[in-house]
Backbone as CSV, one residue per row, in Angstrom:
resi,resn,N_x,N_y,N_z,CA_x,CA_y,CA_z,C_x,C_y,C_z
1,MET,95.059,109.400,88.855,94.854,110.015,87.716,93.687,110.905,87.459
2,ARG,92.656,109.924,88.035,91.128,110.643,87.991,91.355,111.781,88.645
3,VAL,91.473,111.745,89.950,91.371,113.054,90.734,92.089,114.107,90.477
4,SER,93.271,114.008,89.943,94.339,114.939,89.541,93.890,115.462,88.326
5,GLY,93.334,114.632,87.428,92.772,115.190,85.972,91.423,116.148,86.205
6,ILE,90.788,115.919,87.392,89.635,116.678,87.763,90.017,118.193,88.514
7,VAL,91.081,117.993,89.316,91.470,119.006,90.129,92.346,119.867,89.363
8,LEU,93.281,119.589,88.512,94.305,120.086,88.088,93.851,121.485,87.278
9,PRO,93.031,121.539,86.256,92.664,122.657,85.737,92.114,123.763,86.554
10,TRP,91.417,123.468,87.635,90.978,124.472,88.539,92.056,125.113,89.288
11,LEU,93.064,124.119,89.747,94.323,124.642,90.574,95.009,125.588,89.695
12,ALA,95.284,125.215,88.307,95.968,125.910,87.240,95.394,127.391,87.154
13,ALA,94.114,127.335,87.208,93.461,128.750,86.912,93.422,129.568,88.219
14,LEU,93.276,128.949,89.373,93.618,129.790,90.503,95.122,130.186,90.788
15,THR,96.021,129.294,90.475,97.298,129.589,90.405,97.563,130.910,89.669
16,ALA,97.289,130.844,88.388,97.399,131.972,87.595,96.778,133.226,88.087
17,LEU,95.658,133.192,88.808,94.888,134.429,89.269,95.651,134.985,90.557
18,MET,96.210,134.010,91.284,96.911,134.496,92.507,98.373,135.163,92.128
19,LEU,98.835,134.673,91.184,100.228,135.080,90.571,99.852,136.569,90.104
20,VAL,98.965,136.675,89.373,98.465,137.812,88.728,98.199,139.001,89.775
21,THR,97.441,138.513,90.970,96.989,139.390,91.810,98.154,139.830,92.869
22,GLY,99.178,138.932,93.072,100.336,139.142,93.777,101.112,140.146,93.012
23,LEU,101.268,140.115,91.950,102.335,140.799,91.341,101.636,142.284,91.112
24,VAL,100.194,142.413,90.890,99.807,143.521,90.769,99.686,144.427,92.011
25,LEU,99.476,143.654,93.182,99.723,144.203,94.733,101.136,144.481,95.027
26,GLY,102.091,143.643,94.408,103.298,144.130,94.664,103.960,145.150,93.887
27,PHE,103.481,145.490,92.827,103.940,146.710,92.031,103.165,148.077,92.847
28,ARG,102.289,147.935,93.255,101.233,148.935,93.766,101.718,149.397,95.179
29,ALA,102.475,148.322,95.741,102.778,148.620,97.368,103.796,149.849,97.096
30,PRO,103.735,150.788,98.224,104.543,151.493,98.409,105.877,151.260,98.404
31,PRO,106.983,152.146,97.927,108.332,151.591,98.074,108.846,152.051,99.926
32,ASP,109.879,151.157,100.189,110.311,151.154,101.456,111.132,152.506,101.893
33,TYR,110.817,152.920,103.089,111.770,154.044,103.497,113.112,154.073,103.489
34,GLN,113.669,152.653,103.451,115.225,152.617,103.352,115.627,152.255,102.041
35,GLN,114.987,151.028,101.669,115.376,150.207,100.467,114.579,150.593,99.117
36,GLY,113.731,151.493,99.346,113.151,152.041,98.018,112.391,151.020,97.118
37,ASP,112.367,151.056,95.798,111.840,150.195,95.170,112.643,148.804,95.221
38,THR,113.639,148.710,95.894,114.316,147.417,95.678,113.796,146.456,96.804
39,VAL,112.850,147.003,97.534,112.068,145.940,98.255,111.184,145.048,97.729
40,ARG,110.980,145.380,96.123,109.792,144.526,95.680,110.640,143.279,95.087
41,ILE,111.752,143.092,95.299,112.195,141.707,95.029,111.855,140.801,96.160
42,MET,111.359,141.402,97.315,110.993,140.598,98.380,109.873,139.373,97.819
43,PHE,108.933,140.137,97.068,107.886,139.298,96.504,108.130,138.265,95.873
44,ILE,109.322,138.213,95.263,109.950,136.913,94.725,110.596,135.899,95.401
45,HIS,111.793,136.977,96.118,112.569,136.110,96.866,112.142,135.372,98.435
46,VAL,111.278,135.921,99.025,110.941,135.490,100.167,109.852,134.249,99.902
47,PRO,108.894,134.350,98.849,108.091,133.126,98.677,108.905,131.917,98.063
48,ALA,110.027,132.177,97.205,110.725,131.371,96.585,111.600,130.530,97.681
49,ALA,112.035,131.404,98.858,112.617,130.699,100.065,111.862,129.970,100.717
50,TRP,110.433,130.045,101.251,109.702,129.454,101.578,109.389,128.007,100.927
51,MET,109.189,128.161,99.572,109.034,126.987,98.818,110.084,126.092,98.710
52,ALA,111.459,126.853,98.819,112.684,125.752,98.914,112.475,124.890,99.982
53,VAL,112.319,125.399,101.199,112.340,124.708,102.471,110.929,123.740,102.354
54,PHE,109.804,124.233,101.861,108.523,123.532,101.737,108.821,122.468,100.962
55,GLY,109.502,122.629,99.767,109.980,121.523,98.802,110.761,120.144,99.388
56,TYR,111.572,120.995,100.210,112.645,119.628,100.733,111.799,119.013,101.868
57,SER,110.935,119.582,102.681,110.167,118.941,103.624,109.281,117.907,102.853
58,SER,108.438,118.334,102.061,107.786,117.431,101.187,108.583,116.310,100.775
59,LEU,109.737,116.472,100.023,110.675,115.563,99.670,110.986,114.412,100.470
60,ALA,111.302,115.018,101.690,111.670,114.101,102.989,110.698,113.170,103.400
61,LEU,109.468,113.903,103.589,108.111,113.074,104.168,107.812,112.024,102.850
62,ALA,108.014,112.247,101.520,107.618,111.255,100.674,108.751,110.287,100.666
63,SER,109.947,110.583,100.829,110.820,109.651,101.030,110.911,108.500,101.997
64,ALA,110.369,109.056,103.090,109.886,108.302,104.419,108.810,107.350,104.018
65,ALA,107.977,107.859,103.587,106.837,106.905,103.021,107.227,105.729,102.179
66,ALA,108.007,106.492,101.099,108.505,105.421,100.361,109.185,104.212,100.892
67,LEU,110.258,104.660,101.936,111.106,103.451,102.404,110.248,102.675,103.417
68,ILE,109.320,103.224,104.156,108.644,102.572,105.137,107.809,101.806,104.676
69,TRP,106.621,102.488,103.804,105.555,101.707,103.166,105.646,101.141,101.795
70,ARG,106.622,101.451,101.175,107.081,101.167,99.762,105.912,101.480,98.791
71,HIS,105.170,102.721,99.205,104.171,103.175,98.361,104.856,103.805,97.040
72,PRO,104.396,103.289,95.940,104.834,103.815,94.543,104.641,105.206,94.307
73,LEU,103.461,105.776,94.677,103.059,107.147,94.389,104.044,108.020,95.533
74,ALA,104.501,107.390,96.633,105.258,108.407,97.345,106.810,108.372,96.960
75,GLU,107.117,107.476,96.180,108.294,107.464,95.487,108.303,108.387,94.236
76,ILE,107.344,108.350,93.559,107.074,109.244,92.424,106.872,110.906,92.974
77,ALA,106.284,110.964,94.009,106.102,112.131,94.620,107.550,112.949,94.839
78,ALA,108.438,112.067,95.575,109.497,112.455,95.977,110.524,112.720,94.563
79,GLN,110.518,111.864,93.942,111.278,112.120,92.489,111.100,113.240,91.764
80,GLN,109.786,113.634,91.692,109.305,114.800,90.785,109.278,116.033,91.597
81,SER,109.191,115.864,92.904,109.351,117.405,93.693,110.849,117.807,93.664
82,ALA,111.842,116.872,93.750,113.127,117.394,93.502,113.412,118.327,92.882
83,PRO,113.296,118.236,91.476,113.712,119.190,90.499,112.934,120.903,90.689
84,LEU,111.653,120.588,91.053,110.956,121.670,91.469,111.579,122.623,92.611
85,GLY,111.760,121.642,93.725,112.376,122.290,94.968,113.790,122.892,94.624
86,ALA,114.582,122.178,93.442,115.904,122.821,93.182,115.735,124.197,92.609
87,GLY,114.624,124.110,91.699,114.335,125.384,91.032,113.969,126.505,91.971
88,PHE,113.298,126.205,92.890,112.843,127.303,93.734,113.948,127.757,94.593
89,THR,114.950,126.996,94.978,116.133,127.251,95.664,117.069,128.021,94.976
90,ALA,117.225,127.820,93.441,118.038,128.457,92.766,117.358,129.883,92.718
91,LEU,116.373,130.227,92.343,115.429,131.151,92.287,115.579,132.135,93.630
92,CYS,115.850,131.407,94.692,115.851,132.157,96.174,117.389,132.688,96.198
93,LEU,118.220,131.824,95.571,119.743,132.427,95.511,120.002,133.328,94.899
94,ILE,119.228,133.387,93.377,119.428,134.383,92.691,118.892,135.943,92.963
95,THR,117.693,135.690,93.421,117.116,136.972,93.670,117.592,137.444,95.059
96,GLY,118.083,136.565,95.896,118.985,136.933,97.257,120.106,137.790,96.798
97,SER,120.772,137.515,95.747,121.890,138.124,95.526,121.537,139.368,94.775
98,LEU,120.730,139.498,94.049,120.307,140.705,93.366,119.820,141.868,94.576
99,TRP,119.150,141.175,95.539,118.719,142.016,96.666,119.952,142.535,97.506
100,GLY,120.941,141.459,97.548,121.948,141.942,98.693,122.906,142.699,98.100
101,ALA,122.933,142.916,96.704,124.024,143.701,96.276,123.923,145.299,96.408
102,PRO,122.727,145.731,96.307,122.443,147.133,96.613,122.440,147.514,98.004
103,MET,121.632,146.436,98.731,121.728,146.468,100.413,122.739,146.394,101.055
104,TRP,123.588,145.119,100.928,124.632,144.889,101.480,125.972,145.406,101.150
105,GLY,126.096,145.552,99.805,127.322,146.171,98.996,127.951,144.864,98.459
106,THR,127.406,143.708,98.446,127.863,142.566,98.120,127.067,141.670,97.587
107,TRP,127.414,140.801,96.536,126.425,139.774,95.961,126.239,138.400,96.748
108,TRP,127.425,138.033,97.576,127.294,136.814,98.400,128.204,137.031,99.650
109,VAL,127.721,136.544,100.842,128.455,136.329,101.998,128.414,135.274,102.591
110,TRP,129.312,134.682,103.215,129.439,133.226,103.751,128.763,133.095,104.964
111,ASP,127.623,133.672,105.292,126.991,133.777,106.448,125.921,132.317,106.789
112,ALA,125.560,132.339,107.783,124.693,130.890,108.047,123.608,130.816,107.320
113,ARG,122.713,131.720,107.106,121.543,131.508,106.325,121.800,131.149,104.792
114,LEU,122.810,132.072,104.177,122.917,131.848,102.841,123.726,130.526,102.522
115,THR,124.599,130.109,103.565,125.319,129.027,103.167,124.513,127.620,103.411
116,SER,123.653,127.751,104.349,122.835,126.539,104.678,121.866,126.468,103.687
117,VAL,121.364,127.511,103.048,120.519,127.392,101.636,121.138,126.879,100.488
118,LEU,122.593,127.340,100.182,123.445,126.764,99.327,123.404,125.145,99.402
119,VAL,123.631,124.999,100.797,123.753,123.377,101.083,122.450,122.729,100.769
120,LEU,121.286,123.502,101.025,119.800,122.775,100.552,119.898,122.448,98.940
121,PHE,120.464,123.416,98.342,120.551,123.373,96.719,121.334,122.267,96.343
122,PHE,122.472,122.024,97.167,123.428,120.814,96.703,122.643,119.608,97.144
123,LEU,121.970,119.558,98.200,120.957,118.369,98.703,120.123,117.995,97.658
124,TYR,119.549,118.916,97.032,118.382,118.642,95.932,119.247,118.116,94.713
125,LEU,120.338,118.631,94.353,120.941,118.054,93.175,121.603,116.603,93.428
126,GLY,122.206,116.429,94.843,122.562,114.918,95.248,121.442,114.196,95.141
127,TYR,120.312,114.637,95.544,119.223,113.582,95.463,118.760,113.222,94.114
128,ILE,118.879,114.257,93.060,118.359,113.923,91.769,119.726,112.888,90.953
129,ALA,120.844,113.190,91.598,122.043,112.380,90.767,121.980,110.980,91.425
130,LEU,121.613,110.737,92.579,121.543,109.452,93.266,120.585,108.657,92.379
131,VAL,119.196,109.252,92.315,118.258,108.551,91.742,118.428,107.978,90.442
132,HIS,119.406,108.550,89.605,119.821,108.207,88.226,121.192,107.391,88.283
133,ALA,121.836,107.178,89.117,123.261,106.731,89.625,123.248,105.380,89.418
134,PHE,122.124,104.606,89.548,122.314,103.151,89.460,121.551,102.438,88.202
135,ASP,121.998,101.317,87.823,121.195,100.644,86.857,119.760,100.161,87.306
136,ASP,120.075,99.715,88.403,118.891,99.286,89.235,117.901,100.579,89.773
137,THR,116.799,100.827,89.195,116.160,101.984,89.860,115.940,102.152,91.093
138,SER,115.499,100.713,91.432,114.982,100.671,92.962,115.987,101.116,94.025
139,ARG,117.339,100.442,93.688,118.363,100.822,94.572,118.685,102.439,94.573
140,GLY,118.710,103.155,93.198,118.767,104.535,93.275,117.894,105.237,94.237
141,SER,116.671,104.947,94.126,115.451,105.265,94.732,115.754,105.096,96.300
142,ARG,116.245,104.048,96.656,116.073,103.906,98.073,117.542,104.674,98.760
143,ALA,118.442,104.759,97.756,119.662,105.379,98.195,119.360,107.157,98.321
144,ALA,118.544,107.551,97.523,118.296,108.787,97.220,117.408,109.260,98.374
145,SER,116.404,108.296,98.724,115.476,108.513,99.941,116.237,108.768,101.226
146,VAL,117.329,107.839,101.475,118.118,108.162,102.787,118.710,109.157,102.566
147,LEU,119.374,109.690,101.459,119.990,111.173,101.461,119.042,112.156,101.939
148,ALA,117.928,111.983,101.441,116.951,113.069,101.579,116.431,113.070,103.084
149,LEU,116.305,111.874,103.761,116.118,112.020,105.299,117.346,112.565,106.087
150,VAL,118.517,112.043,105.658,119.542,112.627,106.298,119.844,114.167,106.227
151,GLY,119.631,114.664,104.935,119.651,116.270,104.564,118.706,116.929,105.237
152,SER,117.566,116.246,105.744,116.457,117.019,106.560,116.926,117.729,107.726
153,VAL,118.096,117.402,108.203,118.483,117.923,109.192,118.763,119.600,108.972
154,ASN,119.232,119.643,107.692,119.382,121.439,107.424,118.118,122.148,107.725
155,VAL,117.187,121.412,107.320,115.924,122.486,107.453,115.833,123.466,108.708
156,PRO,116.032,122.682,109.929,115.854,123.554,111.030,117.069,124.338,111.417
157,ILE,118.171,123.913,110.626,119.332,124.942,110.533,119.016,126.270,109.777
158,ILE,118.400,126.029,108.675,118.235,127.379,107.849,117.082,128.275,108.661
159,HIS,116.069,127.628,109.160,114.950,128.220,109.967,115.726,129.125,111.304
160,TYR,116.822,128.404,112.040,117.220,128.948,113.136,118.303,129.863,112.730
161,SER,118.892,129.760,111.734,120.236,130.045,111.608,120.494,131.659,111.975
162,VAL,119.506,132.385,111.635,119.463,133.972,111.879,119.637,134.064,113.607
163,GLU,119.052,133.035,114.319,118.980,133.231,115.635,120.206,132.607,116.559
164,TRP,120.805,131.608,115.792,121.996,130.832,116.254,123.104,131.657,116.287
165,TRP,123.357,132.159,114.987,124.729,132.742,114.615,124.294,134.357,114.337
166,SER,125.408,135.070,114.320,125.255,136.676,113.874,125.309,136.660,112.268
167,THR,124.366,137.229,111.722,124.418,136.946,110.116,123.986,138.289,109.672
168,LEU,124.380,138.521,108.538,123.916,140.064,107.754,122.300,139.679,107.461
169,HIS,121.972,138.477,107.345,120.664,138.205,106.693,119.500,138.657,108.113
170,GLN,118.580,139.362,107.753,117.520,139.797,108.826,116.961,138.594,109.431
171,ALA,116.361,138.743,110.665,115.692,137.938,111.506,114.388,137.733,110.660
172,ALA,113.625,136.834,111.107,112.159,136.531,110.620,111.221,137.733,111.082
173,SER,110.632,138.044,110.079,109.821,139.356,110.201,108.388,139.029,109.832
174,VAL,108.066,137.600,109.600,106.583,137.258,109.302,106.049,136.147,110.291
175,MET,106.680,135.161,110.202,106.537,134.040,111.033,107.278,134.237,112.298
176,ARG,106.682,134.755,113.295,107.272,135.331,114.510,106.205,135.000,115.456
177,LEU,106.742,134.853,116.970,105.667,134.672,118.061,104.758,135.979,118.261
178,GLY,105.576,137.141,118.001,105.224,138.383,118.406,104.318,138.964,117.331
179,GLY,104.032,138.149,116.240,103.306,138.614,114.983,104.181,139.421,114.011
180,PRO,103.767,139.679,112.703,104.593,140.104,111.709,105.184,141.492,111.918
181,THR,105.958,141.938,111.499,106.674,143.236,111.815,106.445,143.916,110.446
182,ILE,106.074,143.471,109.497,106.090,144.469,108.149,104.802,145.208,108.114
183,ASP,104.627,145.996,107.392,103.592,146.822,107.077,102.565,145.976,106.315
184,ARG,101.282,146.221,106.455,100.217,145.640,105.801,100.278,145.864,104.281
185,SER,100.630,146.788,103.996,100.575,147.287,102.421,101.883,146.396,101.770
186,ILE,102.778,145.950,102.615,103.854,145.137,101.892,103.459,143.564,102.437
187,LEU,102.924,143.532,103.487,102.645,141.872,104.049,101.519,141.393,103.153
188,LEU,100.530,142.178,102.602,99.544,141.353,102.078,99.834,140.713,100.590
189,PRO,100.671,141.776,99.957,100.954,141.106,98.582,102.017,139.947,98.554
190,LEU,103.017,140.009,99.794,103.830,138.829,100.153,103.272,137.674,100.563
191,LEU,101.965,137.714,101.151,101.267,136.290,101.570,100.478,135.857,100.268
192,VAL,99.912,136.818,99.484,99.597,136.387,98.266,100.423,135.678,97.507
193,MET,101.602,136.447,97.276,102.755,135.627,96.324,102.973,134.198,96.885
194,ALA,103.074,134.149,98.268,103.598,132.872,98.760,102.620,131.695,98.594
195,LEU,101.353,132.237,98.571,99.939,131.189,98.365,100.189,130.882,96.872
196,ALA,100.557,131.774,95.864,100.486,131.693,94.531,101.700,130.719,94.267
197,PHE,102.951,130.702,94.975,103.997,129.889,94.684,103.822,128.508,95.292
198,THR,102.920,128.223,96.563,102.458,127.028,96.822,101.669,126.242,95.860
199,LEU,100.744,127.028,95.426,99.731,126.529,94.456,100.735,126.211,93.123
200,LEU,101.663,126.832,92.542,102.373,126.619,91.581,103.147,125.346,91.782
201,PHE,103.680,125.235,92.997,104.476,123.924,93.549,103.527,122.663,93.017
202,ILE,102.493,122.824,93.586,101.251,121.916,93.516,100.792,121.412,92.123
203,VAL,100.558,122.421,91.607,100.093,122.176,90.003,101.428,121.595,89.298
204,LEU,102.657,122.391,89.374,103.707,121.504,88.714,104.046,120.015,89.256
205,LEU,103.791,119.740,90.445,104.137,118.426,90.968,103.119,117.537,90.455
206,LEU,101.925,117.971,90.500,100.786,117.131,89.690,101.107,116.765,88.300
207,ILE,101.391,117.783,87.441,101.782,117.639,86.030,102.896,116.691,86.052
208,ARG,104.067,116.720,86.920,105.179,115.909,86.546,104.679,114.353,87.119
209,MET,103.947,114.299,88.131,103.710,112.843,88.544,102.696,112.133,87.552
210,ARG,101.687,113.040,86.876,101.121,112.334,85.839,101.878,111.954,84.681
211,ALA,102.880,112.750,84.206,103.817,112.422,83.293,104.589,111.208,83.618
212,ALA,104.841,111.054,85.023,105.723,109.884,85.244,104.997,108.569,85.392
213,LEU,103.570,108.705,85.687,102.453,107.532,85.793,102.546,107.228,84.270
214,LEU,102.217,108.046,83.278,102.077,107.756,82.000,103.310,107.159,81.356
215,GLU,104.336,107.490,81.608,105.788,106.981,81.158,105.808,105.567,81.744
216,ARG,105.414,105.247,82.879,105.472,103.744,83.256,104.566,103.053,82.680
217,LYS,103.362,103.567,82.423,102.466,102.624,81.914,102.887,102.307,80.486
218,ILE,103.329,103.377,79.466,103.890,103.008,78.347,105.068,102.084,78.226
219,ARG,105.762,102.180,79.265,107.048,101.053,79.495,106.415,99.820,79.589
220,ALA,105.356,99.507,80.417,104.855,98.375,80.988,104.073,97.873,79.661
221,LEU,103.437,98.670,78.975,102.660,98.076,77.507,103.708,97.733,76.574
222,ARG,104.937,98.319,76.566,105.936,97.837,75.498,106.610,96.598,76.090
223,LEU,106.783,96.451,77.114,107.342,95.189,77.689,106.138,93.944,77.398
224,LEU,104.924,94.023,77.766,103.852,93.284,77.283,103.852,92.789,75.769
225,GLU,103.879,94.141,75.225,104.077,93.776,73.502,105.099,92.811,73.227
226,ALA,106.305,93.153,73.795,107.741,92.629,73.492,107.502,91.184,74.037
227,GLU,106.756,90.630,75.053,106.741,89.552,75.747,105.669,88.739,74.976
228,ALA,104.557,89.358,74.306,103.641,88.745,73.398,104.476,88.355,71.961
229,ALA,105.224,89.304,71.509,105.942,88.902,70.313,106.974,87.764,70.583
230,GLY,107.707,87.786,71.773,108.545,86.878,71.875,107.820,85.301,72.252
231,THR,106.757,85.222,72.826,105.926,84.132,72.916,105.661,83.618,71.415
232,GLU,105.090,84.535,70.728,104.676,83.954,69.436,105.510,83.419,68.459
233,TYR,106.997,84.018,68.676,107.931,83.293,67.755,108.851,82.381,68.591
234,GLY,108.248,82.195,69.800,109.003,80.994,70.529,110.161,81.604,71.296
235,PHE,110.612,82.702,71.620,111.772,82.983,72.497,111.273,84.184,73.159
236,ALA,112.227,84.355,74.344,111.845,85.696,75.185,112.840,86.772,74.805
237,THR,112.288,87.876,74.678,113.345,89.069,74.412,114.292,89.257,75.705
238,PRO,115.345,90.279,75.644,116.102,90.359,76.403,115.659,91.238,77.589
239,GLU,114.612,92.173,77.145,114.040,92.936,78.236,113.220,92.168,79.174
240,VAL,112.358,91.296,78.599,111.604,90.307,79.404,112.491,89.213,80.300
241,SER,113.480,88.815,79.587,114.404,87.817,80.376,115.083,88.765,81.549
242,ALA,115.457,89.734,81.542,116.197,90.501,82.518,114.979,90.923,83.440
């Protein structure tokens, strides 16, 4: 809490600066010779797609740490990153449809890349549902962690789907062995927005983790107060007995 309290304001300011810079550079970038101004959707869609995968990778790593080492912060990090990852995945799917309609002539196709990202979205929702599916929160956390680890097999499928199968979705044009194939005028705002989205994920995750820790502290204090009151009057409260 001490470290995050110091770091969070600076990270939030840097995130806002990077978002504004990325949006300005994106609007100033020249239109694509084929796609025209529609290409500007890329500056939201592609970073959102990267964060969807990054968020699930973080979720899986935190779940592994929670299962192996029983670290409470790892469990909180996993649970609080899931809604963020689901949000970025939903943003990726929505902006992808908006981009695909004028370029492909359809809002949706069941090709490998789009379908695997949709599966990723459902994995996020499944994790969130499992966490709250049991009266015993520890059982829900363990079950959700197992699902997160099993679902991590979908991450490489998303990455290599455009290479393993014939899809409408274009192949990688930034993270590739031969170097980016995008012009610098478009690549620069794209990378700035990717960094801004990454910082945004970290800032929101820290805020959610702090809120979850404070909620647990409040719950613990209430239990102590209830225990003290029960001891004073000579009986145990139902919460303490449970």
